[in-house]
Amino acid sequence: MPKHPDPSRRSERSRQAILGAARELVSEVGYAKVSIEAIAARAGVGKQTIYRWWRSKGAVVFDAFLALSEVEEGGGMALPDTGDLEADLKLVMRATVAEFADPEFEGPIRALNTEIINDPDLAAQYRERLAAPVDEAKKARLRSAQRAGQIAADADLDLALELLYAPLFQRWLHRSGPLTPEYADALVDLFLRALRPI
Amino acid sequence: MPKHPDPSRRSERSRQAILGAARELVSEVGYAKVSIEAIAARAGVGKQTIYRWWRSKGAVVFDAFLALSEVEEGGGMALPDTGDLEADLKLVMRATVAEFADPEFEGPIRALNTEIINDPDLAAQYRERLAAPVDEAKKARLRSAQRAGQIAADADLDLALELLYAPLFQRWLHRSGPLTPEYADALVDLFLRALRPI
């Protein structure tokens, strides 16, 4: 097997095959039943090739999801900014709610959540590599709204994002209520009331 | 082994031994490594005794947690109601945040969450038996505040509870920020702004 003394010399083809195999297997049999062995067999590589680059099944699957996300290296994601904060946020939240109501999308994300809540290292990786760039894009939109006087200038934007997204996250994760466009709108309405300038 | 033709004739002593064993084992070795066999051995009962009353490891462990909770059969839980809504909610949320920051408390709850997010039946049982009575107590406090004109009379109280608790739930589950008294207060402040009568 070839040596990879430097991350820059990783075989991109093998890497992509491994990530694709991980995504396929999670979709086909569910996260719990996926093994490093099965990913290696599907990707046509040796198990050691996977362990050279990733320390666990969770880490491979996480990278497989990351490769799918809209976040590009160094950012590159932005929320709509028409100047109408309510309309922009309702558009975004309706789309987000629809994603979480879609079994194709939510299944793998549910599997990922199971991993990160029990693995602090993976959770930190998730925050740094996936959540932080997305949150940064959301905060950029809120900063624009602050400049426009639409939300309080002194608002804590991390807390503001939790207020907007955590209710949806909890309702989805615990399957405790319907995920509808009306729900998305109601969340945005409460968010805007909480954050409005005094 | 004795027959249990009717739930009312279950041996309460065996049942308590099983629940105690389940709690001890989850604390000692973590949920993933607990087996029905180990619970049976620790409780001094046969495996079939457990399967007669519970359909899965998750169900036993869930009941073990339920037996610990402050919720009594038929309710019996209430939030403080001094008339000062802000003070009452800050007291409750500071205590809740402190619980989730306590490893002794949060470990088992984290294990339970891992189960319920992947088991819709268990999630429904969790909502019905544990979450619903607690939510009902919280909503009773909010209804009192509605009568006092402190929060909007037409507020959706399920959504209101999500707004107040889900940010804490997500921050705890993803370990994405500090769990402090100041955080509890900031959540209550935003909640009161969102729900205030117009």
Short mmCIF file of C-alpha atoms in Angstrom, two decimals:
data_model
loop_
_atom_site.label_atom_id
_atom_site.label_comp_id
_atom_site.label_asym_id
_atom_site.label_seq_id
_atom_site.Cartn_x
_atom_site.Cartn_y
_atom_site.Cartn_z
CA MET A 1 0.00 0.00 0.00
CA PRO A 2 1.39 3.45 -0.85
CA LYS A 3 2.67 5.64 1.94
CA HIS A 4 1.09 9.02 2.60
CA PRO A 5 3.71 10.91 4.57
CA ASP A 6 1.91 14.24 4.11
CA PRO A 7 -1.81 15.06 4.08
CA SER A 8 -1.27 16.99 0.82
CA ARG A 9 -0.23 13.74 -0.85
CA ARG A 10 -3.43 11.89 0.01
CA SER A 11 -4.93 10.15 -2.95
CA GLU A 12 -7.96 12.31 -3.73
CA ARG A 13 -9.55 9.50 -5.71
CA SER A 14 -9.47 7.06 -2.79
CA ARG A 15 -10.67 9.78 -0.47
CA GLN A 16 -13.69 10.57 -2.62
CA ALA A 17 -14.49 6.85 -3.02
CA ILE A 18 -14.41 6.41 0.75
CA LEU A 19 -16.64 9.44 1.39
CA GLY A 20 -19.11 8.33 -1.28
CA ALA A 21 -19.19 4.78 0.14
CA ALA A 22 -19.81 6.15 3.64
CA ARG A 23 -22.76 8.26 2.44
CA GLU A 24 -24.26 5.38 0.46
CA LEU A 25 -23.99 2.93 3.33
CA VAL A 26 -25.49 5.29 5.90
CA SER A 27 -28.45 5.83 3.57
CA GLU A 28 -28.82 2.12 2.82
CA VAL A 29 -28.45 0.46 6.21
CA GLY A 30 -28.43 3.29 8.77
CA TYR A 31 -25.50 4.65 10.71
CA ALA A 32 -25.46 2.00 13.44
CA LYS A 33 -24.90 -0.85 10.99
CA VAL A 34 -22.17 0.83 8.96
CA SER A 35 -18.67 -0.45 9.68
CA ILE A 36 -15.23 0.73 8.62
CA GLU A 37 -14.85 -2.68 6.95
CA ALA A 38 -17.96 -2.16 4.87
CA ILE A 39 -16.90 1.33 3.83
CA ALA A 40 -13.48 0.01 2.83
CA ALA A 41 -14.98 -2.86 0.82
CA ARG A 42 -17.44 -0.56 -0.95
CA ALA A 43 -14.73 1.99 -1.72
CA GLY A 44 -12.29 -0.67 -2.90
CA VAL A 45 -9.57 0.32 -0.44
CA GLY A 46 -7.95 -1.38 2.54
CA LYS A 47 -9.23 -0.72 6.07
CA GLN A 48 -5.84 0.74 6.97
CA THR A 49 -6.25 3.39 4.28
CA ILE A 50 -9.32 4.65 6.11
CA TYR A 51 -7.64 4.51 9.53
CA ARG A 52 -4.69 6.44 8.18
CA TRP A 53 -6.96 9.43 7.51
CA TRP A 54 -9.77 9.08 10.02
CA ARG A 55 -9.72 7.89 13.60
CA SER A 56 -13.27 6.51 13.72
CA LYS A 57 -16.39 5.65 11.78
CA GLY A 58 -17.96 8.85 13.08
CA ALA A 59 -15.13 10.95 11.68
CA VAL A 60 -15.42 9.43 8.17
CA VAL A 61 -19.18 9.82 8.10
CA PHE A 62 -18.86 13.38 9.36
CA ASP A 63 -16.48 14.26 6.53
CA ALA A 64 -18.84 12.55 4.10
CA PHE A 65 -21.63 14.90 5.19
CA LEU A 66 -19.33 17.90 5.20
CA ALA A 67 -18.43 17.20 1.57
CA LEU A 68 -22.14 17.43 0.73
CA SER A 69 -22.86 20.65 2.52
CA GLU A 70 -23.11 24.01 0.83
CA VAL A 71 -20.27 25.40 2.86
CA GLU A 72 -17.16 25.84 0.78
CA GLU A 73 -13.66 26.09 2.17
CA GLY A 74 -13.22 29.61 3.53
CA GLY A 75 -16.93 30.40 3.58
CA GLY A 76 -18.91 31.24 0.47
CA MET A 77 -22.41 30.92 1.93
CA ALA A 78 -24.80 33.83 2.30
CA LEU A 79 -28.42 34.38 3.37
CA PRO A 80 -30.78 36.45 1.21
CA ASP A 81 -30.63 40.16 2.03
CA THR A 82 -33.38 42.10 0.27
CA GLY A 83 -33.65 44.60 3.12
CA ASP A 84 -36.93 42.99 4.24
CA LEU A 85 -35.71 41.08 7.30
CA GLU A 86 -39.00 39.33 8.01
CA ALA A 87 -39.41 38.11 4.43
CA ASP A 88 -35.77 36.98 4.20
CA LEU A 89 -35.90 35.06 7.49
CA LYS A 90 -39.23 33.43 6.67
CA LEU A 91 -37.85 32.29 3.33
CA VAL A 92 -34.80 30.77 5.01
CA MET A 93 -36.71 29.19 7.90
CA ARG A 94 -39.40 27.72 5.64
CA ALA A 95 -36.64 26.08 3.58
CA THR A 96 -34.88 24.85 6.72
CA VAL A 97 -38.07 23.41 8.19
CA ALA A 98 -38.80 21.67 4.86
CA GLU A 99 -35.32 20.08 4.91
CA PHE A 100 -35.84 18.71 8.40
CA ALA A 101 -39.25 17.36 7.37
CA ASP A 102 -37.64 15.48 4.44
CA PRO A 103 -36.64 11.89 5.35
CA GLU A 104 -33.87 11.87 2.74
CA PHE A 105 -32.22 14.84 4.38
CA GLU A 106 -33.02 14.32 8.02
CA GLY A 107 -32.00 10.66 8.35
CA PRO A 108 -28.27 11.18 7.92
CA ILE A 109 -28.34 14.37 10.04
CA ARG A 110 -30.09 12.44 12.80
CA ALA A 111 -27.34 9.80 12.63
CA LEU A 112 -24.71 12.51 12.81
CA ASN A 113 -26.38 14.05 15.86
CA THR A 114 -26.38 10.71 17.65
CA GLU A 115 -22.62 10.63 17.22
CA ILE A 116 -21.79 14.17 18.17
CA ILE A 117 -23.84 14.23 21.36
CA ASN A 118 -21.78 11.33 22.69
CA ASP A 119 -18.39 12.35 21.30
CA PRO A 120 -17.15 15.74 22.53
CA ASP A 121 -14.24 15.72 20.05
CA LEU A 122 -16.52 15.09 17.12
CA ALA A 123 -18.90 17.75 18.45
CA ALA A 124 -16.05 20.27 18.51
CA GLN A 125 -15.11 19.30 14.95
CA TYR A 126 -18.75 19.66 13.92
CA ARG A 127 -18.98 23.13 15.45
CA GLU A 128 -15.71 24.30 13.95
CA ARG A 129 -16.03 22.88 10.46
CA LEU A 130 -19.76 22.77 9.76
CA ALA A 131 -21.79 24.83 12.24
CA ALA A 132 -19.46 27.82 12.59
CA PRO A 133 -19.34 28.79 8.87
CA VAL A 134 -23.12 28.46 8.59
CA ASP A 135 -23.66 30.46 11.79
CA GLU A 136 -21.28 33.11 10.48
CA ALA A 137 -23.41 33.54 7.35
CA LYS A 138 -26.55 33.84 9.49
CA LYS A 139 -24.89 36.37 11.77
CA ALA A 140 -23.79 38.44 8.78
CA ARG A 141 -27.48 38.78 7.84
CA LEU A 142 -28.37 39.77 11.41
CA ARG A 143 -25.57 42.34 11.49
CA SER A 144 -27.00 43.85 8.33
CA ALA A 145 -30.37 44.05 10.13
CA GLN A 146 -28.67 45.71 13.10
CA ARG A 147 -27.19 48.36 10.79
CA ALA A 148 -30.67 48.90 9.35
CA GLY A 149 -32.09 49.39 12.88
CA GLN A 150 -34.32 46.30 12.54
CA ILE A 151 -32.90 44.38 15.49
CA ALA A 152 -31.32 45.62 18.71
CA ALA A 153 -27.78 46.93 18.20
CA ASP A 154 -26.58 45.30 21.43
CA ALA A 155 -28.15 41.87 20.77
CA ASP A 156 -26.03 38.78 21.50
CA LEU A 157 -26.08 37.18 18.05
CA ASP A 158 -25.07 33.70 19.25
CA LEU A 159 -28.02 33.69 21.62
CA ALA A 160 -30.21 35.17 18.87
CA LEU A 161 -29.36 32.27 16.54
CA GLU A 162 -30.17 29.76 19.27
CA LEU A 163 -33.54 31.44 19.78
CA LEU A 164 -34.33 31.17 16.07
CA TYR A 165 -33.03 27.66 15.33
CA ALA A 166 -33.04 25.65 18.58
CA PRO A 167 -36.85 25.32 18.80
CA LEU A 168 -36.85 23.74 15.34
CA PHE A 169 -33.87 21.53 16.27
CA GLN A 170 -35.55 20.23 19.41
CA ARG A 171 -38.95 19.72 17.78
CA TRP A 172 -37.30 17.79 14.96
CA LEU A 173 -34.96 15.74 17.15
CA HIS A 174 -37.71 14.72 19.60
CA ARG A 175 -40.41 14.56 16.91
CA SER A 176 -42.53 16.61 19.31
CA GLY A 177 -44.57 18.65 16.84
CA PRO A 178 -45.37 19.32 13.18
CA LEU A 179 -42.73 20.90 10.93
CA THR A 180 -44.76 23.22 8.71
CA PRO A 181 -44.37 26.55 6.91
CA GLU A 182 -46.69 28.05 9.55
CA TYR A 183 -44.29 26.87 12.24
CA ALA A 184 -41.38 28.52 10.44
CA ASP A 185 -43.32 31.79 10.23
CA ALA A 186 -44.37 31.66 13.90
CA LEU A 187 -40.73 31.17 14.96
CA VAL A 188 -39.60 34.16 12.91
CA ASP A 189 -42.42 36.31 14.35
CA LEU A 190 -41.39 35.51 17.94
CA PHE A 191 -37.71 35.99 17.07
CA LEU A 192 -38.36 39.46 15.63
CA ARG A 193 -40.37 40.45 18.70
CA ALA A 194 -37.61 39.27 21.03
CA LEU A 195 -34.85 41.04 19.10
CA ARG A 196 -36.62 44.24 18.11
CA PRO A 197 -34.86 47.48 19.18
CA ILE A 198 -36.37 48.98 22.33
CA MET B 1 -41.01 -18.50 37.88
CA PRO B 2 -44.30 -16.99 39.09
CA LYS B 3 -46.89 -15.93 36.58
CA HIS B 4 -47.99 -12.31 36.34
CA PRO B 5 -51.37 -12.49 34.64
CA ASP B 6 -52.23 -8.89 35.51
CA PRO B 7 -50.01 -5.79 35.71
CA SER B 8 -51.46 -5.03 39.13
CA ARG B 9 -49.94 -8.28 40.39
CA ARG B 10 -46.38 -7.47 39.33
CA SER B 11 -43.89 -8.01 42.06
CA GLU B 12 -43.03 -4.49 43.13
CA ARG B 13 -39.84 -5.68 44.78
CA SER B 14 -38.46 -7.22 41.57
CA ARG B 15 -39.53 -4.20 39.62
CA GLN B 16 -37.67 -1.81 41.93
CA ALA B 17 -34.60 -4.06 41.89
CA ILE B 18 -34.59 -4.02 38.08
CA LEU B 19 -34.99 -0.25 37.89
CA GLY B 20 -32.26 0.29 40.45
CA ALA B 21 -29.92 -2.08 38.62
CA ALA B 22 -30.58 -0.29 35.33
CA ARG B 23 -29.73 3.10 36.85
CA GLU B 24 -26.57 1.78 38.51
CA LEU B 25 -25.32 0.12 35.36
CA VAL B 26 -25.94 3.14 33.14
CA SER B 27 -23.96 5.27 35.59
CA GLU B 28 -21.16 2.73 35.91
CA VAL B 29 -20.54 1.62 32.33
CA GLY B 30 -22.61 3.93 30.11
CA TYR B 31 -25.81 3.18 28.28
CA ALA B 32 -24.23 1.50 25.25
CA LYS B 33 -22.56 -1.22 27.34
CA VAL B 34 -25.59 -2.04 29.47
CA SER B 35 -27.39 -5.26 28.51
CA ILE B 36 -30.66 -6.81 29.62
CA GLU B 37 -28.57 -9.76 30.85
CA ALA B 38 -26.46 -7.50 33.06
CA ILE B 39 -29.52 -5.76 34.48
CA ALA B 40 -31.13 -9.14 35.24
CA ALA B 41 -27.97 -10.43 36.93
CA ARG B 42 -27.56 -7.30 39.03
CA ALA B 43 -31.24 -7.33 40.03
CA GLY B 44 -31.20 -11.04 40.82
CA VAL B 45 -34.03 -11.88 38.43
CA GLY B 46 -34.30 -13.89 35.22
CA LYS B 47 -33.99 -12.19 31.84
CA GLN B 48 -37.55 -13.27 31.02
CA THR B 49 -38.85 -11.34 34.03
CA ILE B 50 -37.52 -8.18 32.43
CA TYR B 51 -38.89 -9.04 28.99
CA ARG B 52 -42.29 -9.73 30.51
CA TRP B 53 -42.55 -6.08 31.59
CA TRP B 54 -40.38 -4.20 29.11
CA ARG B 55 -39.82 -4.71 25.41
CA SER B 56 -36.28 -3.35 25.22
CA LYS B 57 -33.28 -2.10 27.11
CA GLY B 58 -34.33 1.46 26.22
CA ALA B 59 -37.74 0.93 27.80
CA VAL B 60 -36.30 -0.34 31.11
CA VAL B 61 -33.76 2.45 31.33
CA PHE B 62 -36.46 4.98 30.50
CA ASP B 63 -38.64 3.74 33.34
CA ALA B 64 -35.61 3.80 35.63
CA PHE B 65 -35.19 7.51 34.89
CA LEU B 66 -38.90 8.14 35.17
CA ALA B 67 -38.90 6.63 38.66
CA LEU B 68 -36.28 9.21 39.63
CA SER B 69 -38.06 12.25 38.29
CA GLU B 70 -40.07 14.67 40.36
CA VAL B 71 -43.20 13.95 38.38
CA GLU B 72 -45.66 11.88 40.36
CA GLU B 73 -48.43 9.81 38.83
CA GLY B 74 -51.22 12.19 37.87
CA GLY B 75 -49.08 15.32 38.04
CA GLY B 76 -48.12 16.95 41.31
CA MET B 77 -45.43 19.28 39.97
CA ALA B 78 -45.71 23.07 40.06
CA LEU B 79 -43.52 26.04 39.22
CA PRO B 80 -43.13 28.91 41.70
CA ASP B 81 -45.79 31.57 41.28
CA THR B 82 -45.04 34.66 43.37
CA GLY B 83 -46.68 36.95 40.83
CA ASP B 84 -43.24 38.18 39.69
CA LEU B 85 -42.95 36.32 36.38
CA GLU B 86 -39.40 37.40 35.62
CA ALA B 87 -38.12 36.39 39.07
CA ASP B 88 -39.98 33.07 39.01
CA LEU B 89 -38.71 32.12 35.53
CA LYS B 90 -35.14 33.16 36.31
CA LEU B 91 -35.21 31.00 39.46
CA VAL B 92 -36.47 28.01 37.46
CA MET B 93 -34.12 28.49 34.51
CA ARG B 94 -31.06 29.02 36.71
CA ALA B 95 -31.85 25.73 38.47
CA THR B 96 -32.43 23.98 35.12
CA VAL B 97 -29.18 25.30 33.65
CA ALA B 98 -27.32 24.16 36.79
CA GLU B 99 -28.76 20.65 36.42
CA PHE B 100 -27.59 20.39 32.82
CA ALA B 101 -24.15 21.63 33.84
CA ASP B 102 -23.90 18.85 36.48
CA PRO B 103 -22.20 15.68 35.13
CA GLU B 104 -24.11 13.45 37.61
CA PHE B 105 -27.42 14.66 36.23
CA GLU B 106 -26.64 15.23 32.59
CA GLY B 107 -24.89 11.93 31.82
CA PRO B 108 -27.95 9.70 32.13
CA ILE B 109 -30.16 12.30 30.38
CA ARG B 110 -27.68 12.40 27.50
CA ALA B 111 -27.88 8.59 27.24
CA LEU B 112 -31.67 8.78 27.24
CA ASN B 113 -31.62 11.39 24.48
CA THR B 114 -29.42 9.19 22.31
CA GLU B 115 -32.10 6.53 22.55
CA ILE B 116 -35.16 8.62 21.97
CA ILE B 117 -33.86 10.43 18.92
CA ASN B 118 -33.44 7.07 17.17
CA ASP B 119 -36.53 5.33 18.51
CA PRO B 120 -39.82 7.07 17.62
CA ASP B 121 -41.82 4.77 19.95
CA LEU B 122 -39.60 5.54 22.89
CA ALA B 123 -39.74 9.24 21.96
CA ALA B 124 -43.54 9.12 22.07
CA GLN B 125 -43.40 7.38 25.46
CA TYR B 126 -40.94 10.00 26.70
CA ARG B 127 -43.22 12.82 25.57
CA GLU B 128 -46.33 11.27 27.06
CA ARG B 129 -44.98 10.09 30.37
CA LEU B 130 -42.15 12.47 31.22
CA ALA B 131 -42.18 15.61 29.07
CA ALA B 132 -45.93 16.23 28.96
CA PRO B 133 -46.53 16.42 32.74
CA VAL B 134 -43.54 18.74 33.15
CA ASP B 135 -44.66 20.90 30.23
CA GLU B 136 -48.15 21.05 31.69
CA ALA B 137 -46.75 22.45 34.94
CA LYS B 138 -44.76 25.06 33.01
CA LYS B 139 -47.80 26.01 30.94
CA ALA B 140 -49.90 26.41 34.10
CA ARG B 141 -47.38 29.07 35.22
CA LEU B 142 -47.58 30.80 31.83
CA ARG B 143 -51.39 30.74 31.91
CA SER B 144 -51.25 32.46 35.29
CA ALA B 145 -49.01 35.10 33.66
CA GLN B 146 -51.51 35.47 30.82
CA ARG B 147 -54.30 36.09 33.34
CA ALA B 148 -52.08 38.72 34.99
CA GLY B 149 -51.55 40.43 31.61
CA GLN B 150 -47.80 39.71 31.70
CA ILE B 151 -47.63 37.69 28.50
CA ALA B 152 -49.78 37.86 25.36
CA ALA B 153 -53.21 36.30 25.87
CA ASP B 154 -53.11 34.68 22.42
CA ALA B 155 -49.58 33.21 22.77
CA ASP B 156 -49.05 29.61 21.61
CA LEU B 157 -47.76 28.11 24.86
CA ASP B 158 -46.17 25.04 23.23
CA LEU B 159 -44.13 27.32 21.01
CA ALA B 160 -43.43 29.57 24.00
CA LEU B 161 -41.96 26.65 25.95
CA GLU B 162 -39.77 25.71 22.99
CA LEU B 163 -38.49 29.28 22.82
CA LEU B 164 -37.57 29.21 26.52
CA TYR B 165 -36.08 25.70 26.80
CA ALA B 166 -34.84 24.62 23.36
CA PRO B 167 -31.86 27.02 23.26
CA LEU B 168 -30.62 25.48 26.52
CA PHE B 169 -31.32 21.96 25.24
CA GLN B 170 -29.35 22.53 22.03
CA ARG B 171 -26.44 24.30 23.77
CA TRP B 172 -26.21 21.45 26.28
CA LEU B 173 -26.60 18.63 23.76
CA HIS B 174 -24.01 20.06 21.34
CA ARG B 175 -21.82 21.49 24.12
CA SER B 176 -21.78 24.68 22.05
CA GLY B 177 -21.57 27.28 24.81
CA PRO B 178 -21.30 27.91 28.55
CA LEU B 179 -24.19 26.98 30.85
CA THR B 180 -24.21 29.80 33.40
CA PRO B 181 -26.70 31.73 35.54
CA GLU B 182 -26.15 34.69 33.19
CA TYR B 183 -27.20 32.49 30.28
CA ALA B 184 -30.38 31.49 32.12
CA ASP B 185 -31.20 35.15 32.77
CA ALA B 186 -30.52 36.19 29.17
CA LEU B 187 -32.86 33.46 27.90
CA VAL B 188 -35.64 34.62 30.21
CA ASP B 189 -35.14 38.25 29.15
CA LEU B 190 -35.50 37.36 25.46
CA PHE B 191 -38.45 35.11 26.20
CA LEU B 192 -40.29 37.88 28.04
CA ARG B 193 -39.65 40.33 25.19
CA ALA B 194 -40.96 37.83 22.63
CA LEU B 195 -44.10 36.99 24.63
CA ARG B 196 -44.95 40.41 26.05
CA PRO B 197 -48.48 41.66 25.26
CA ILE B 198 -48.53 44.13 22.37
#
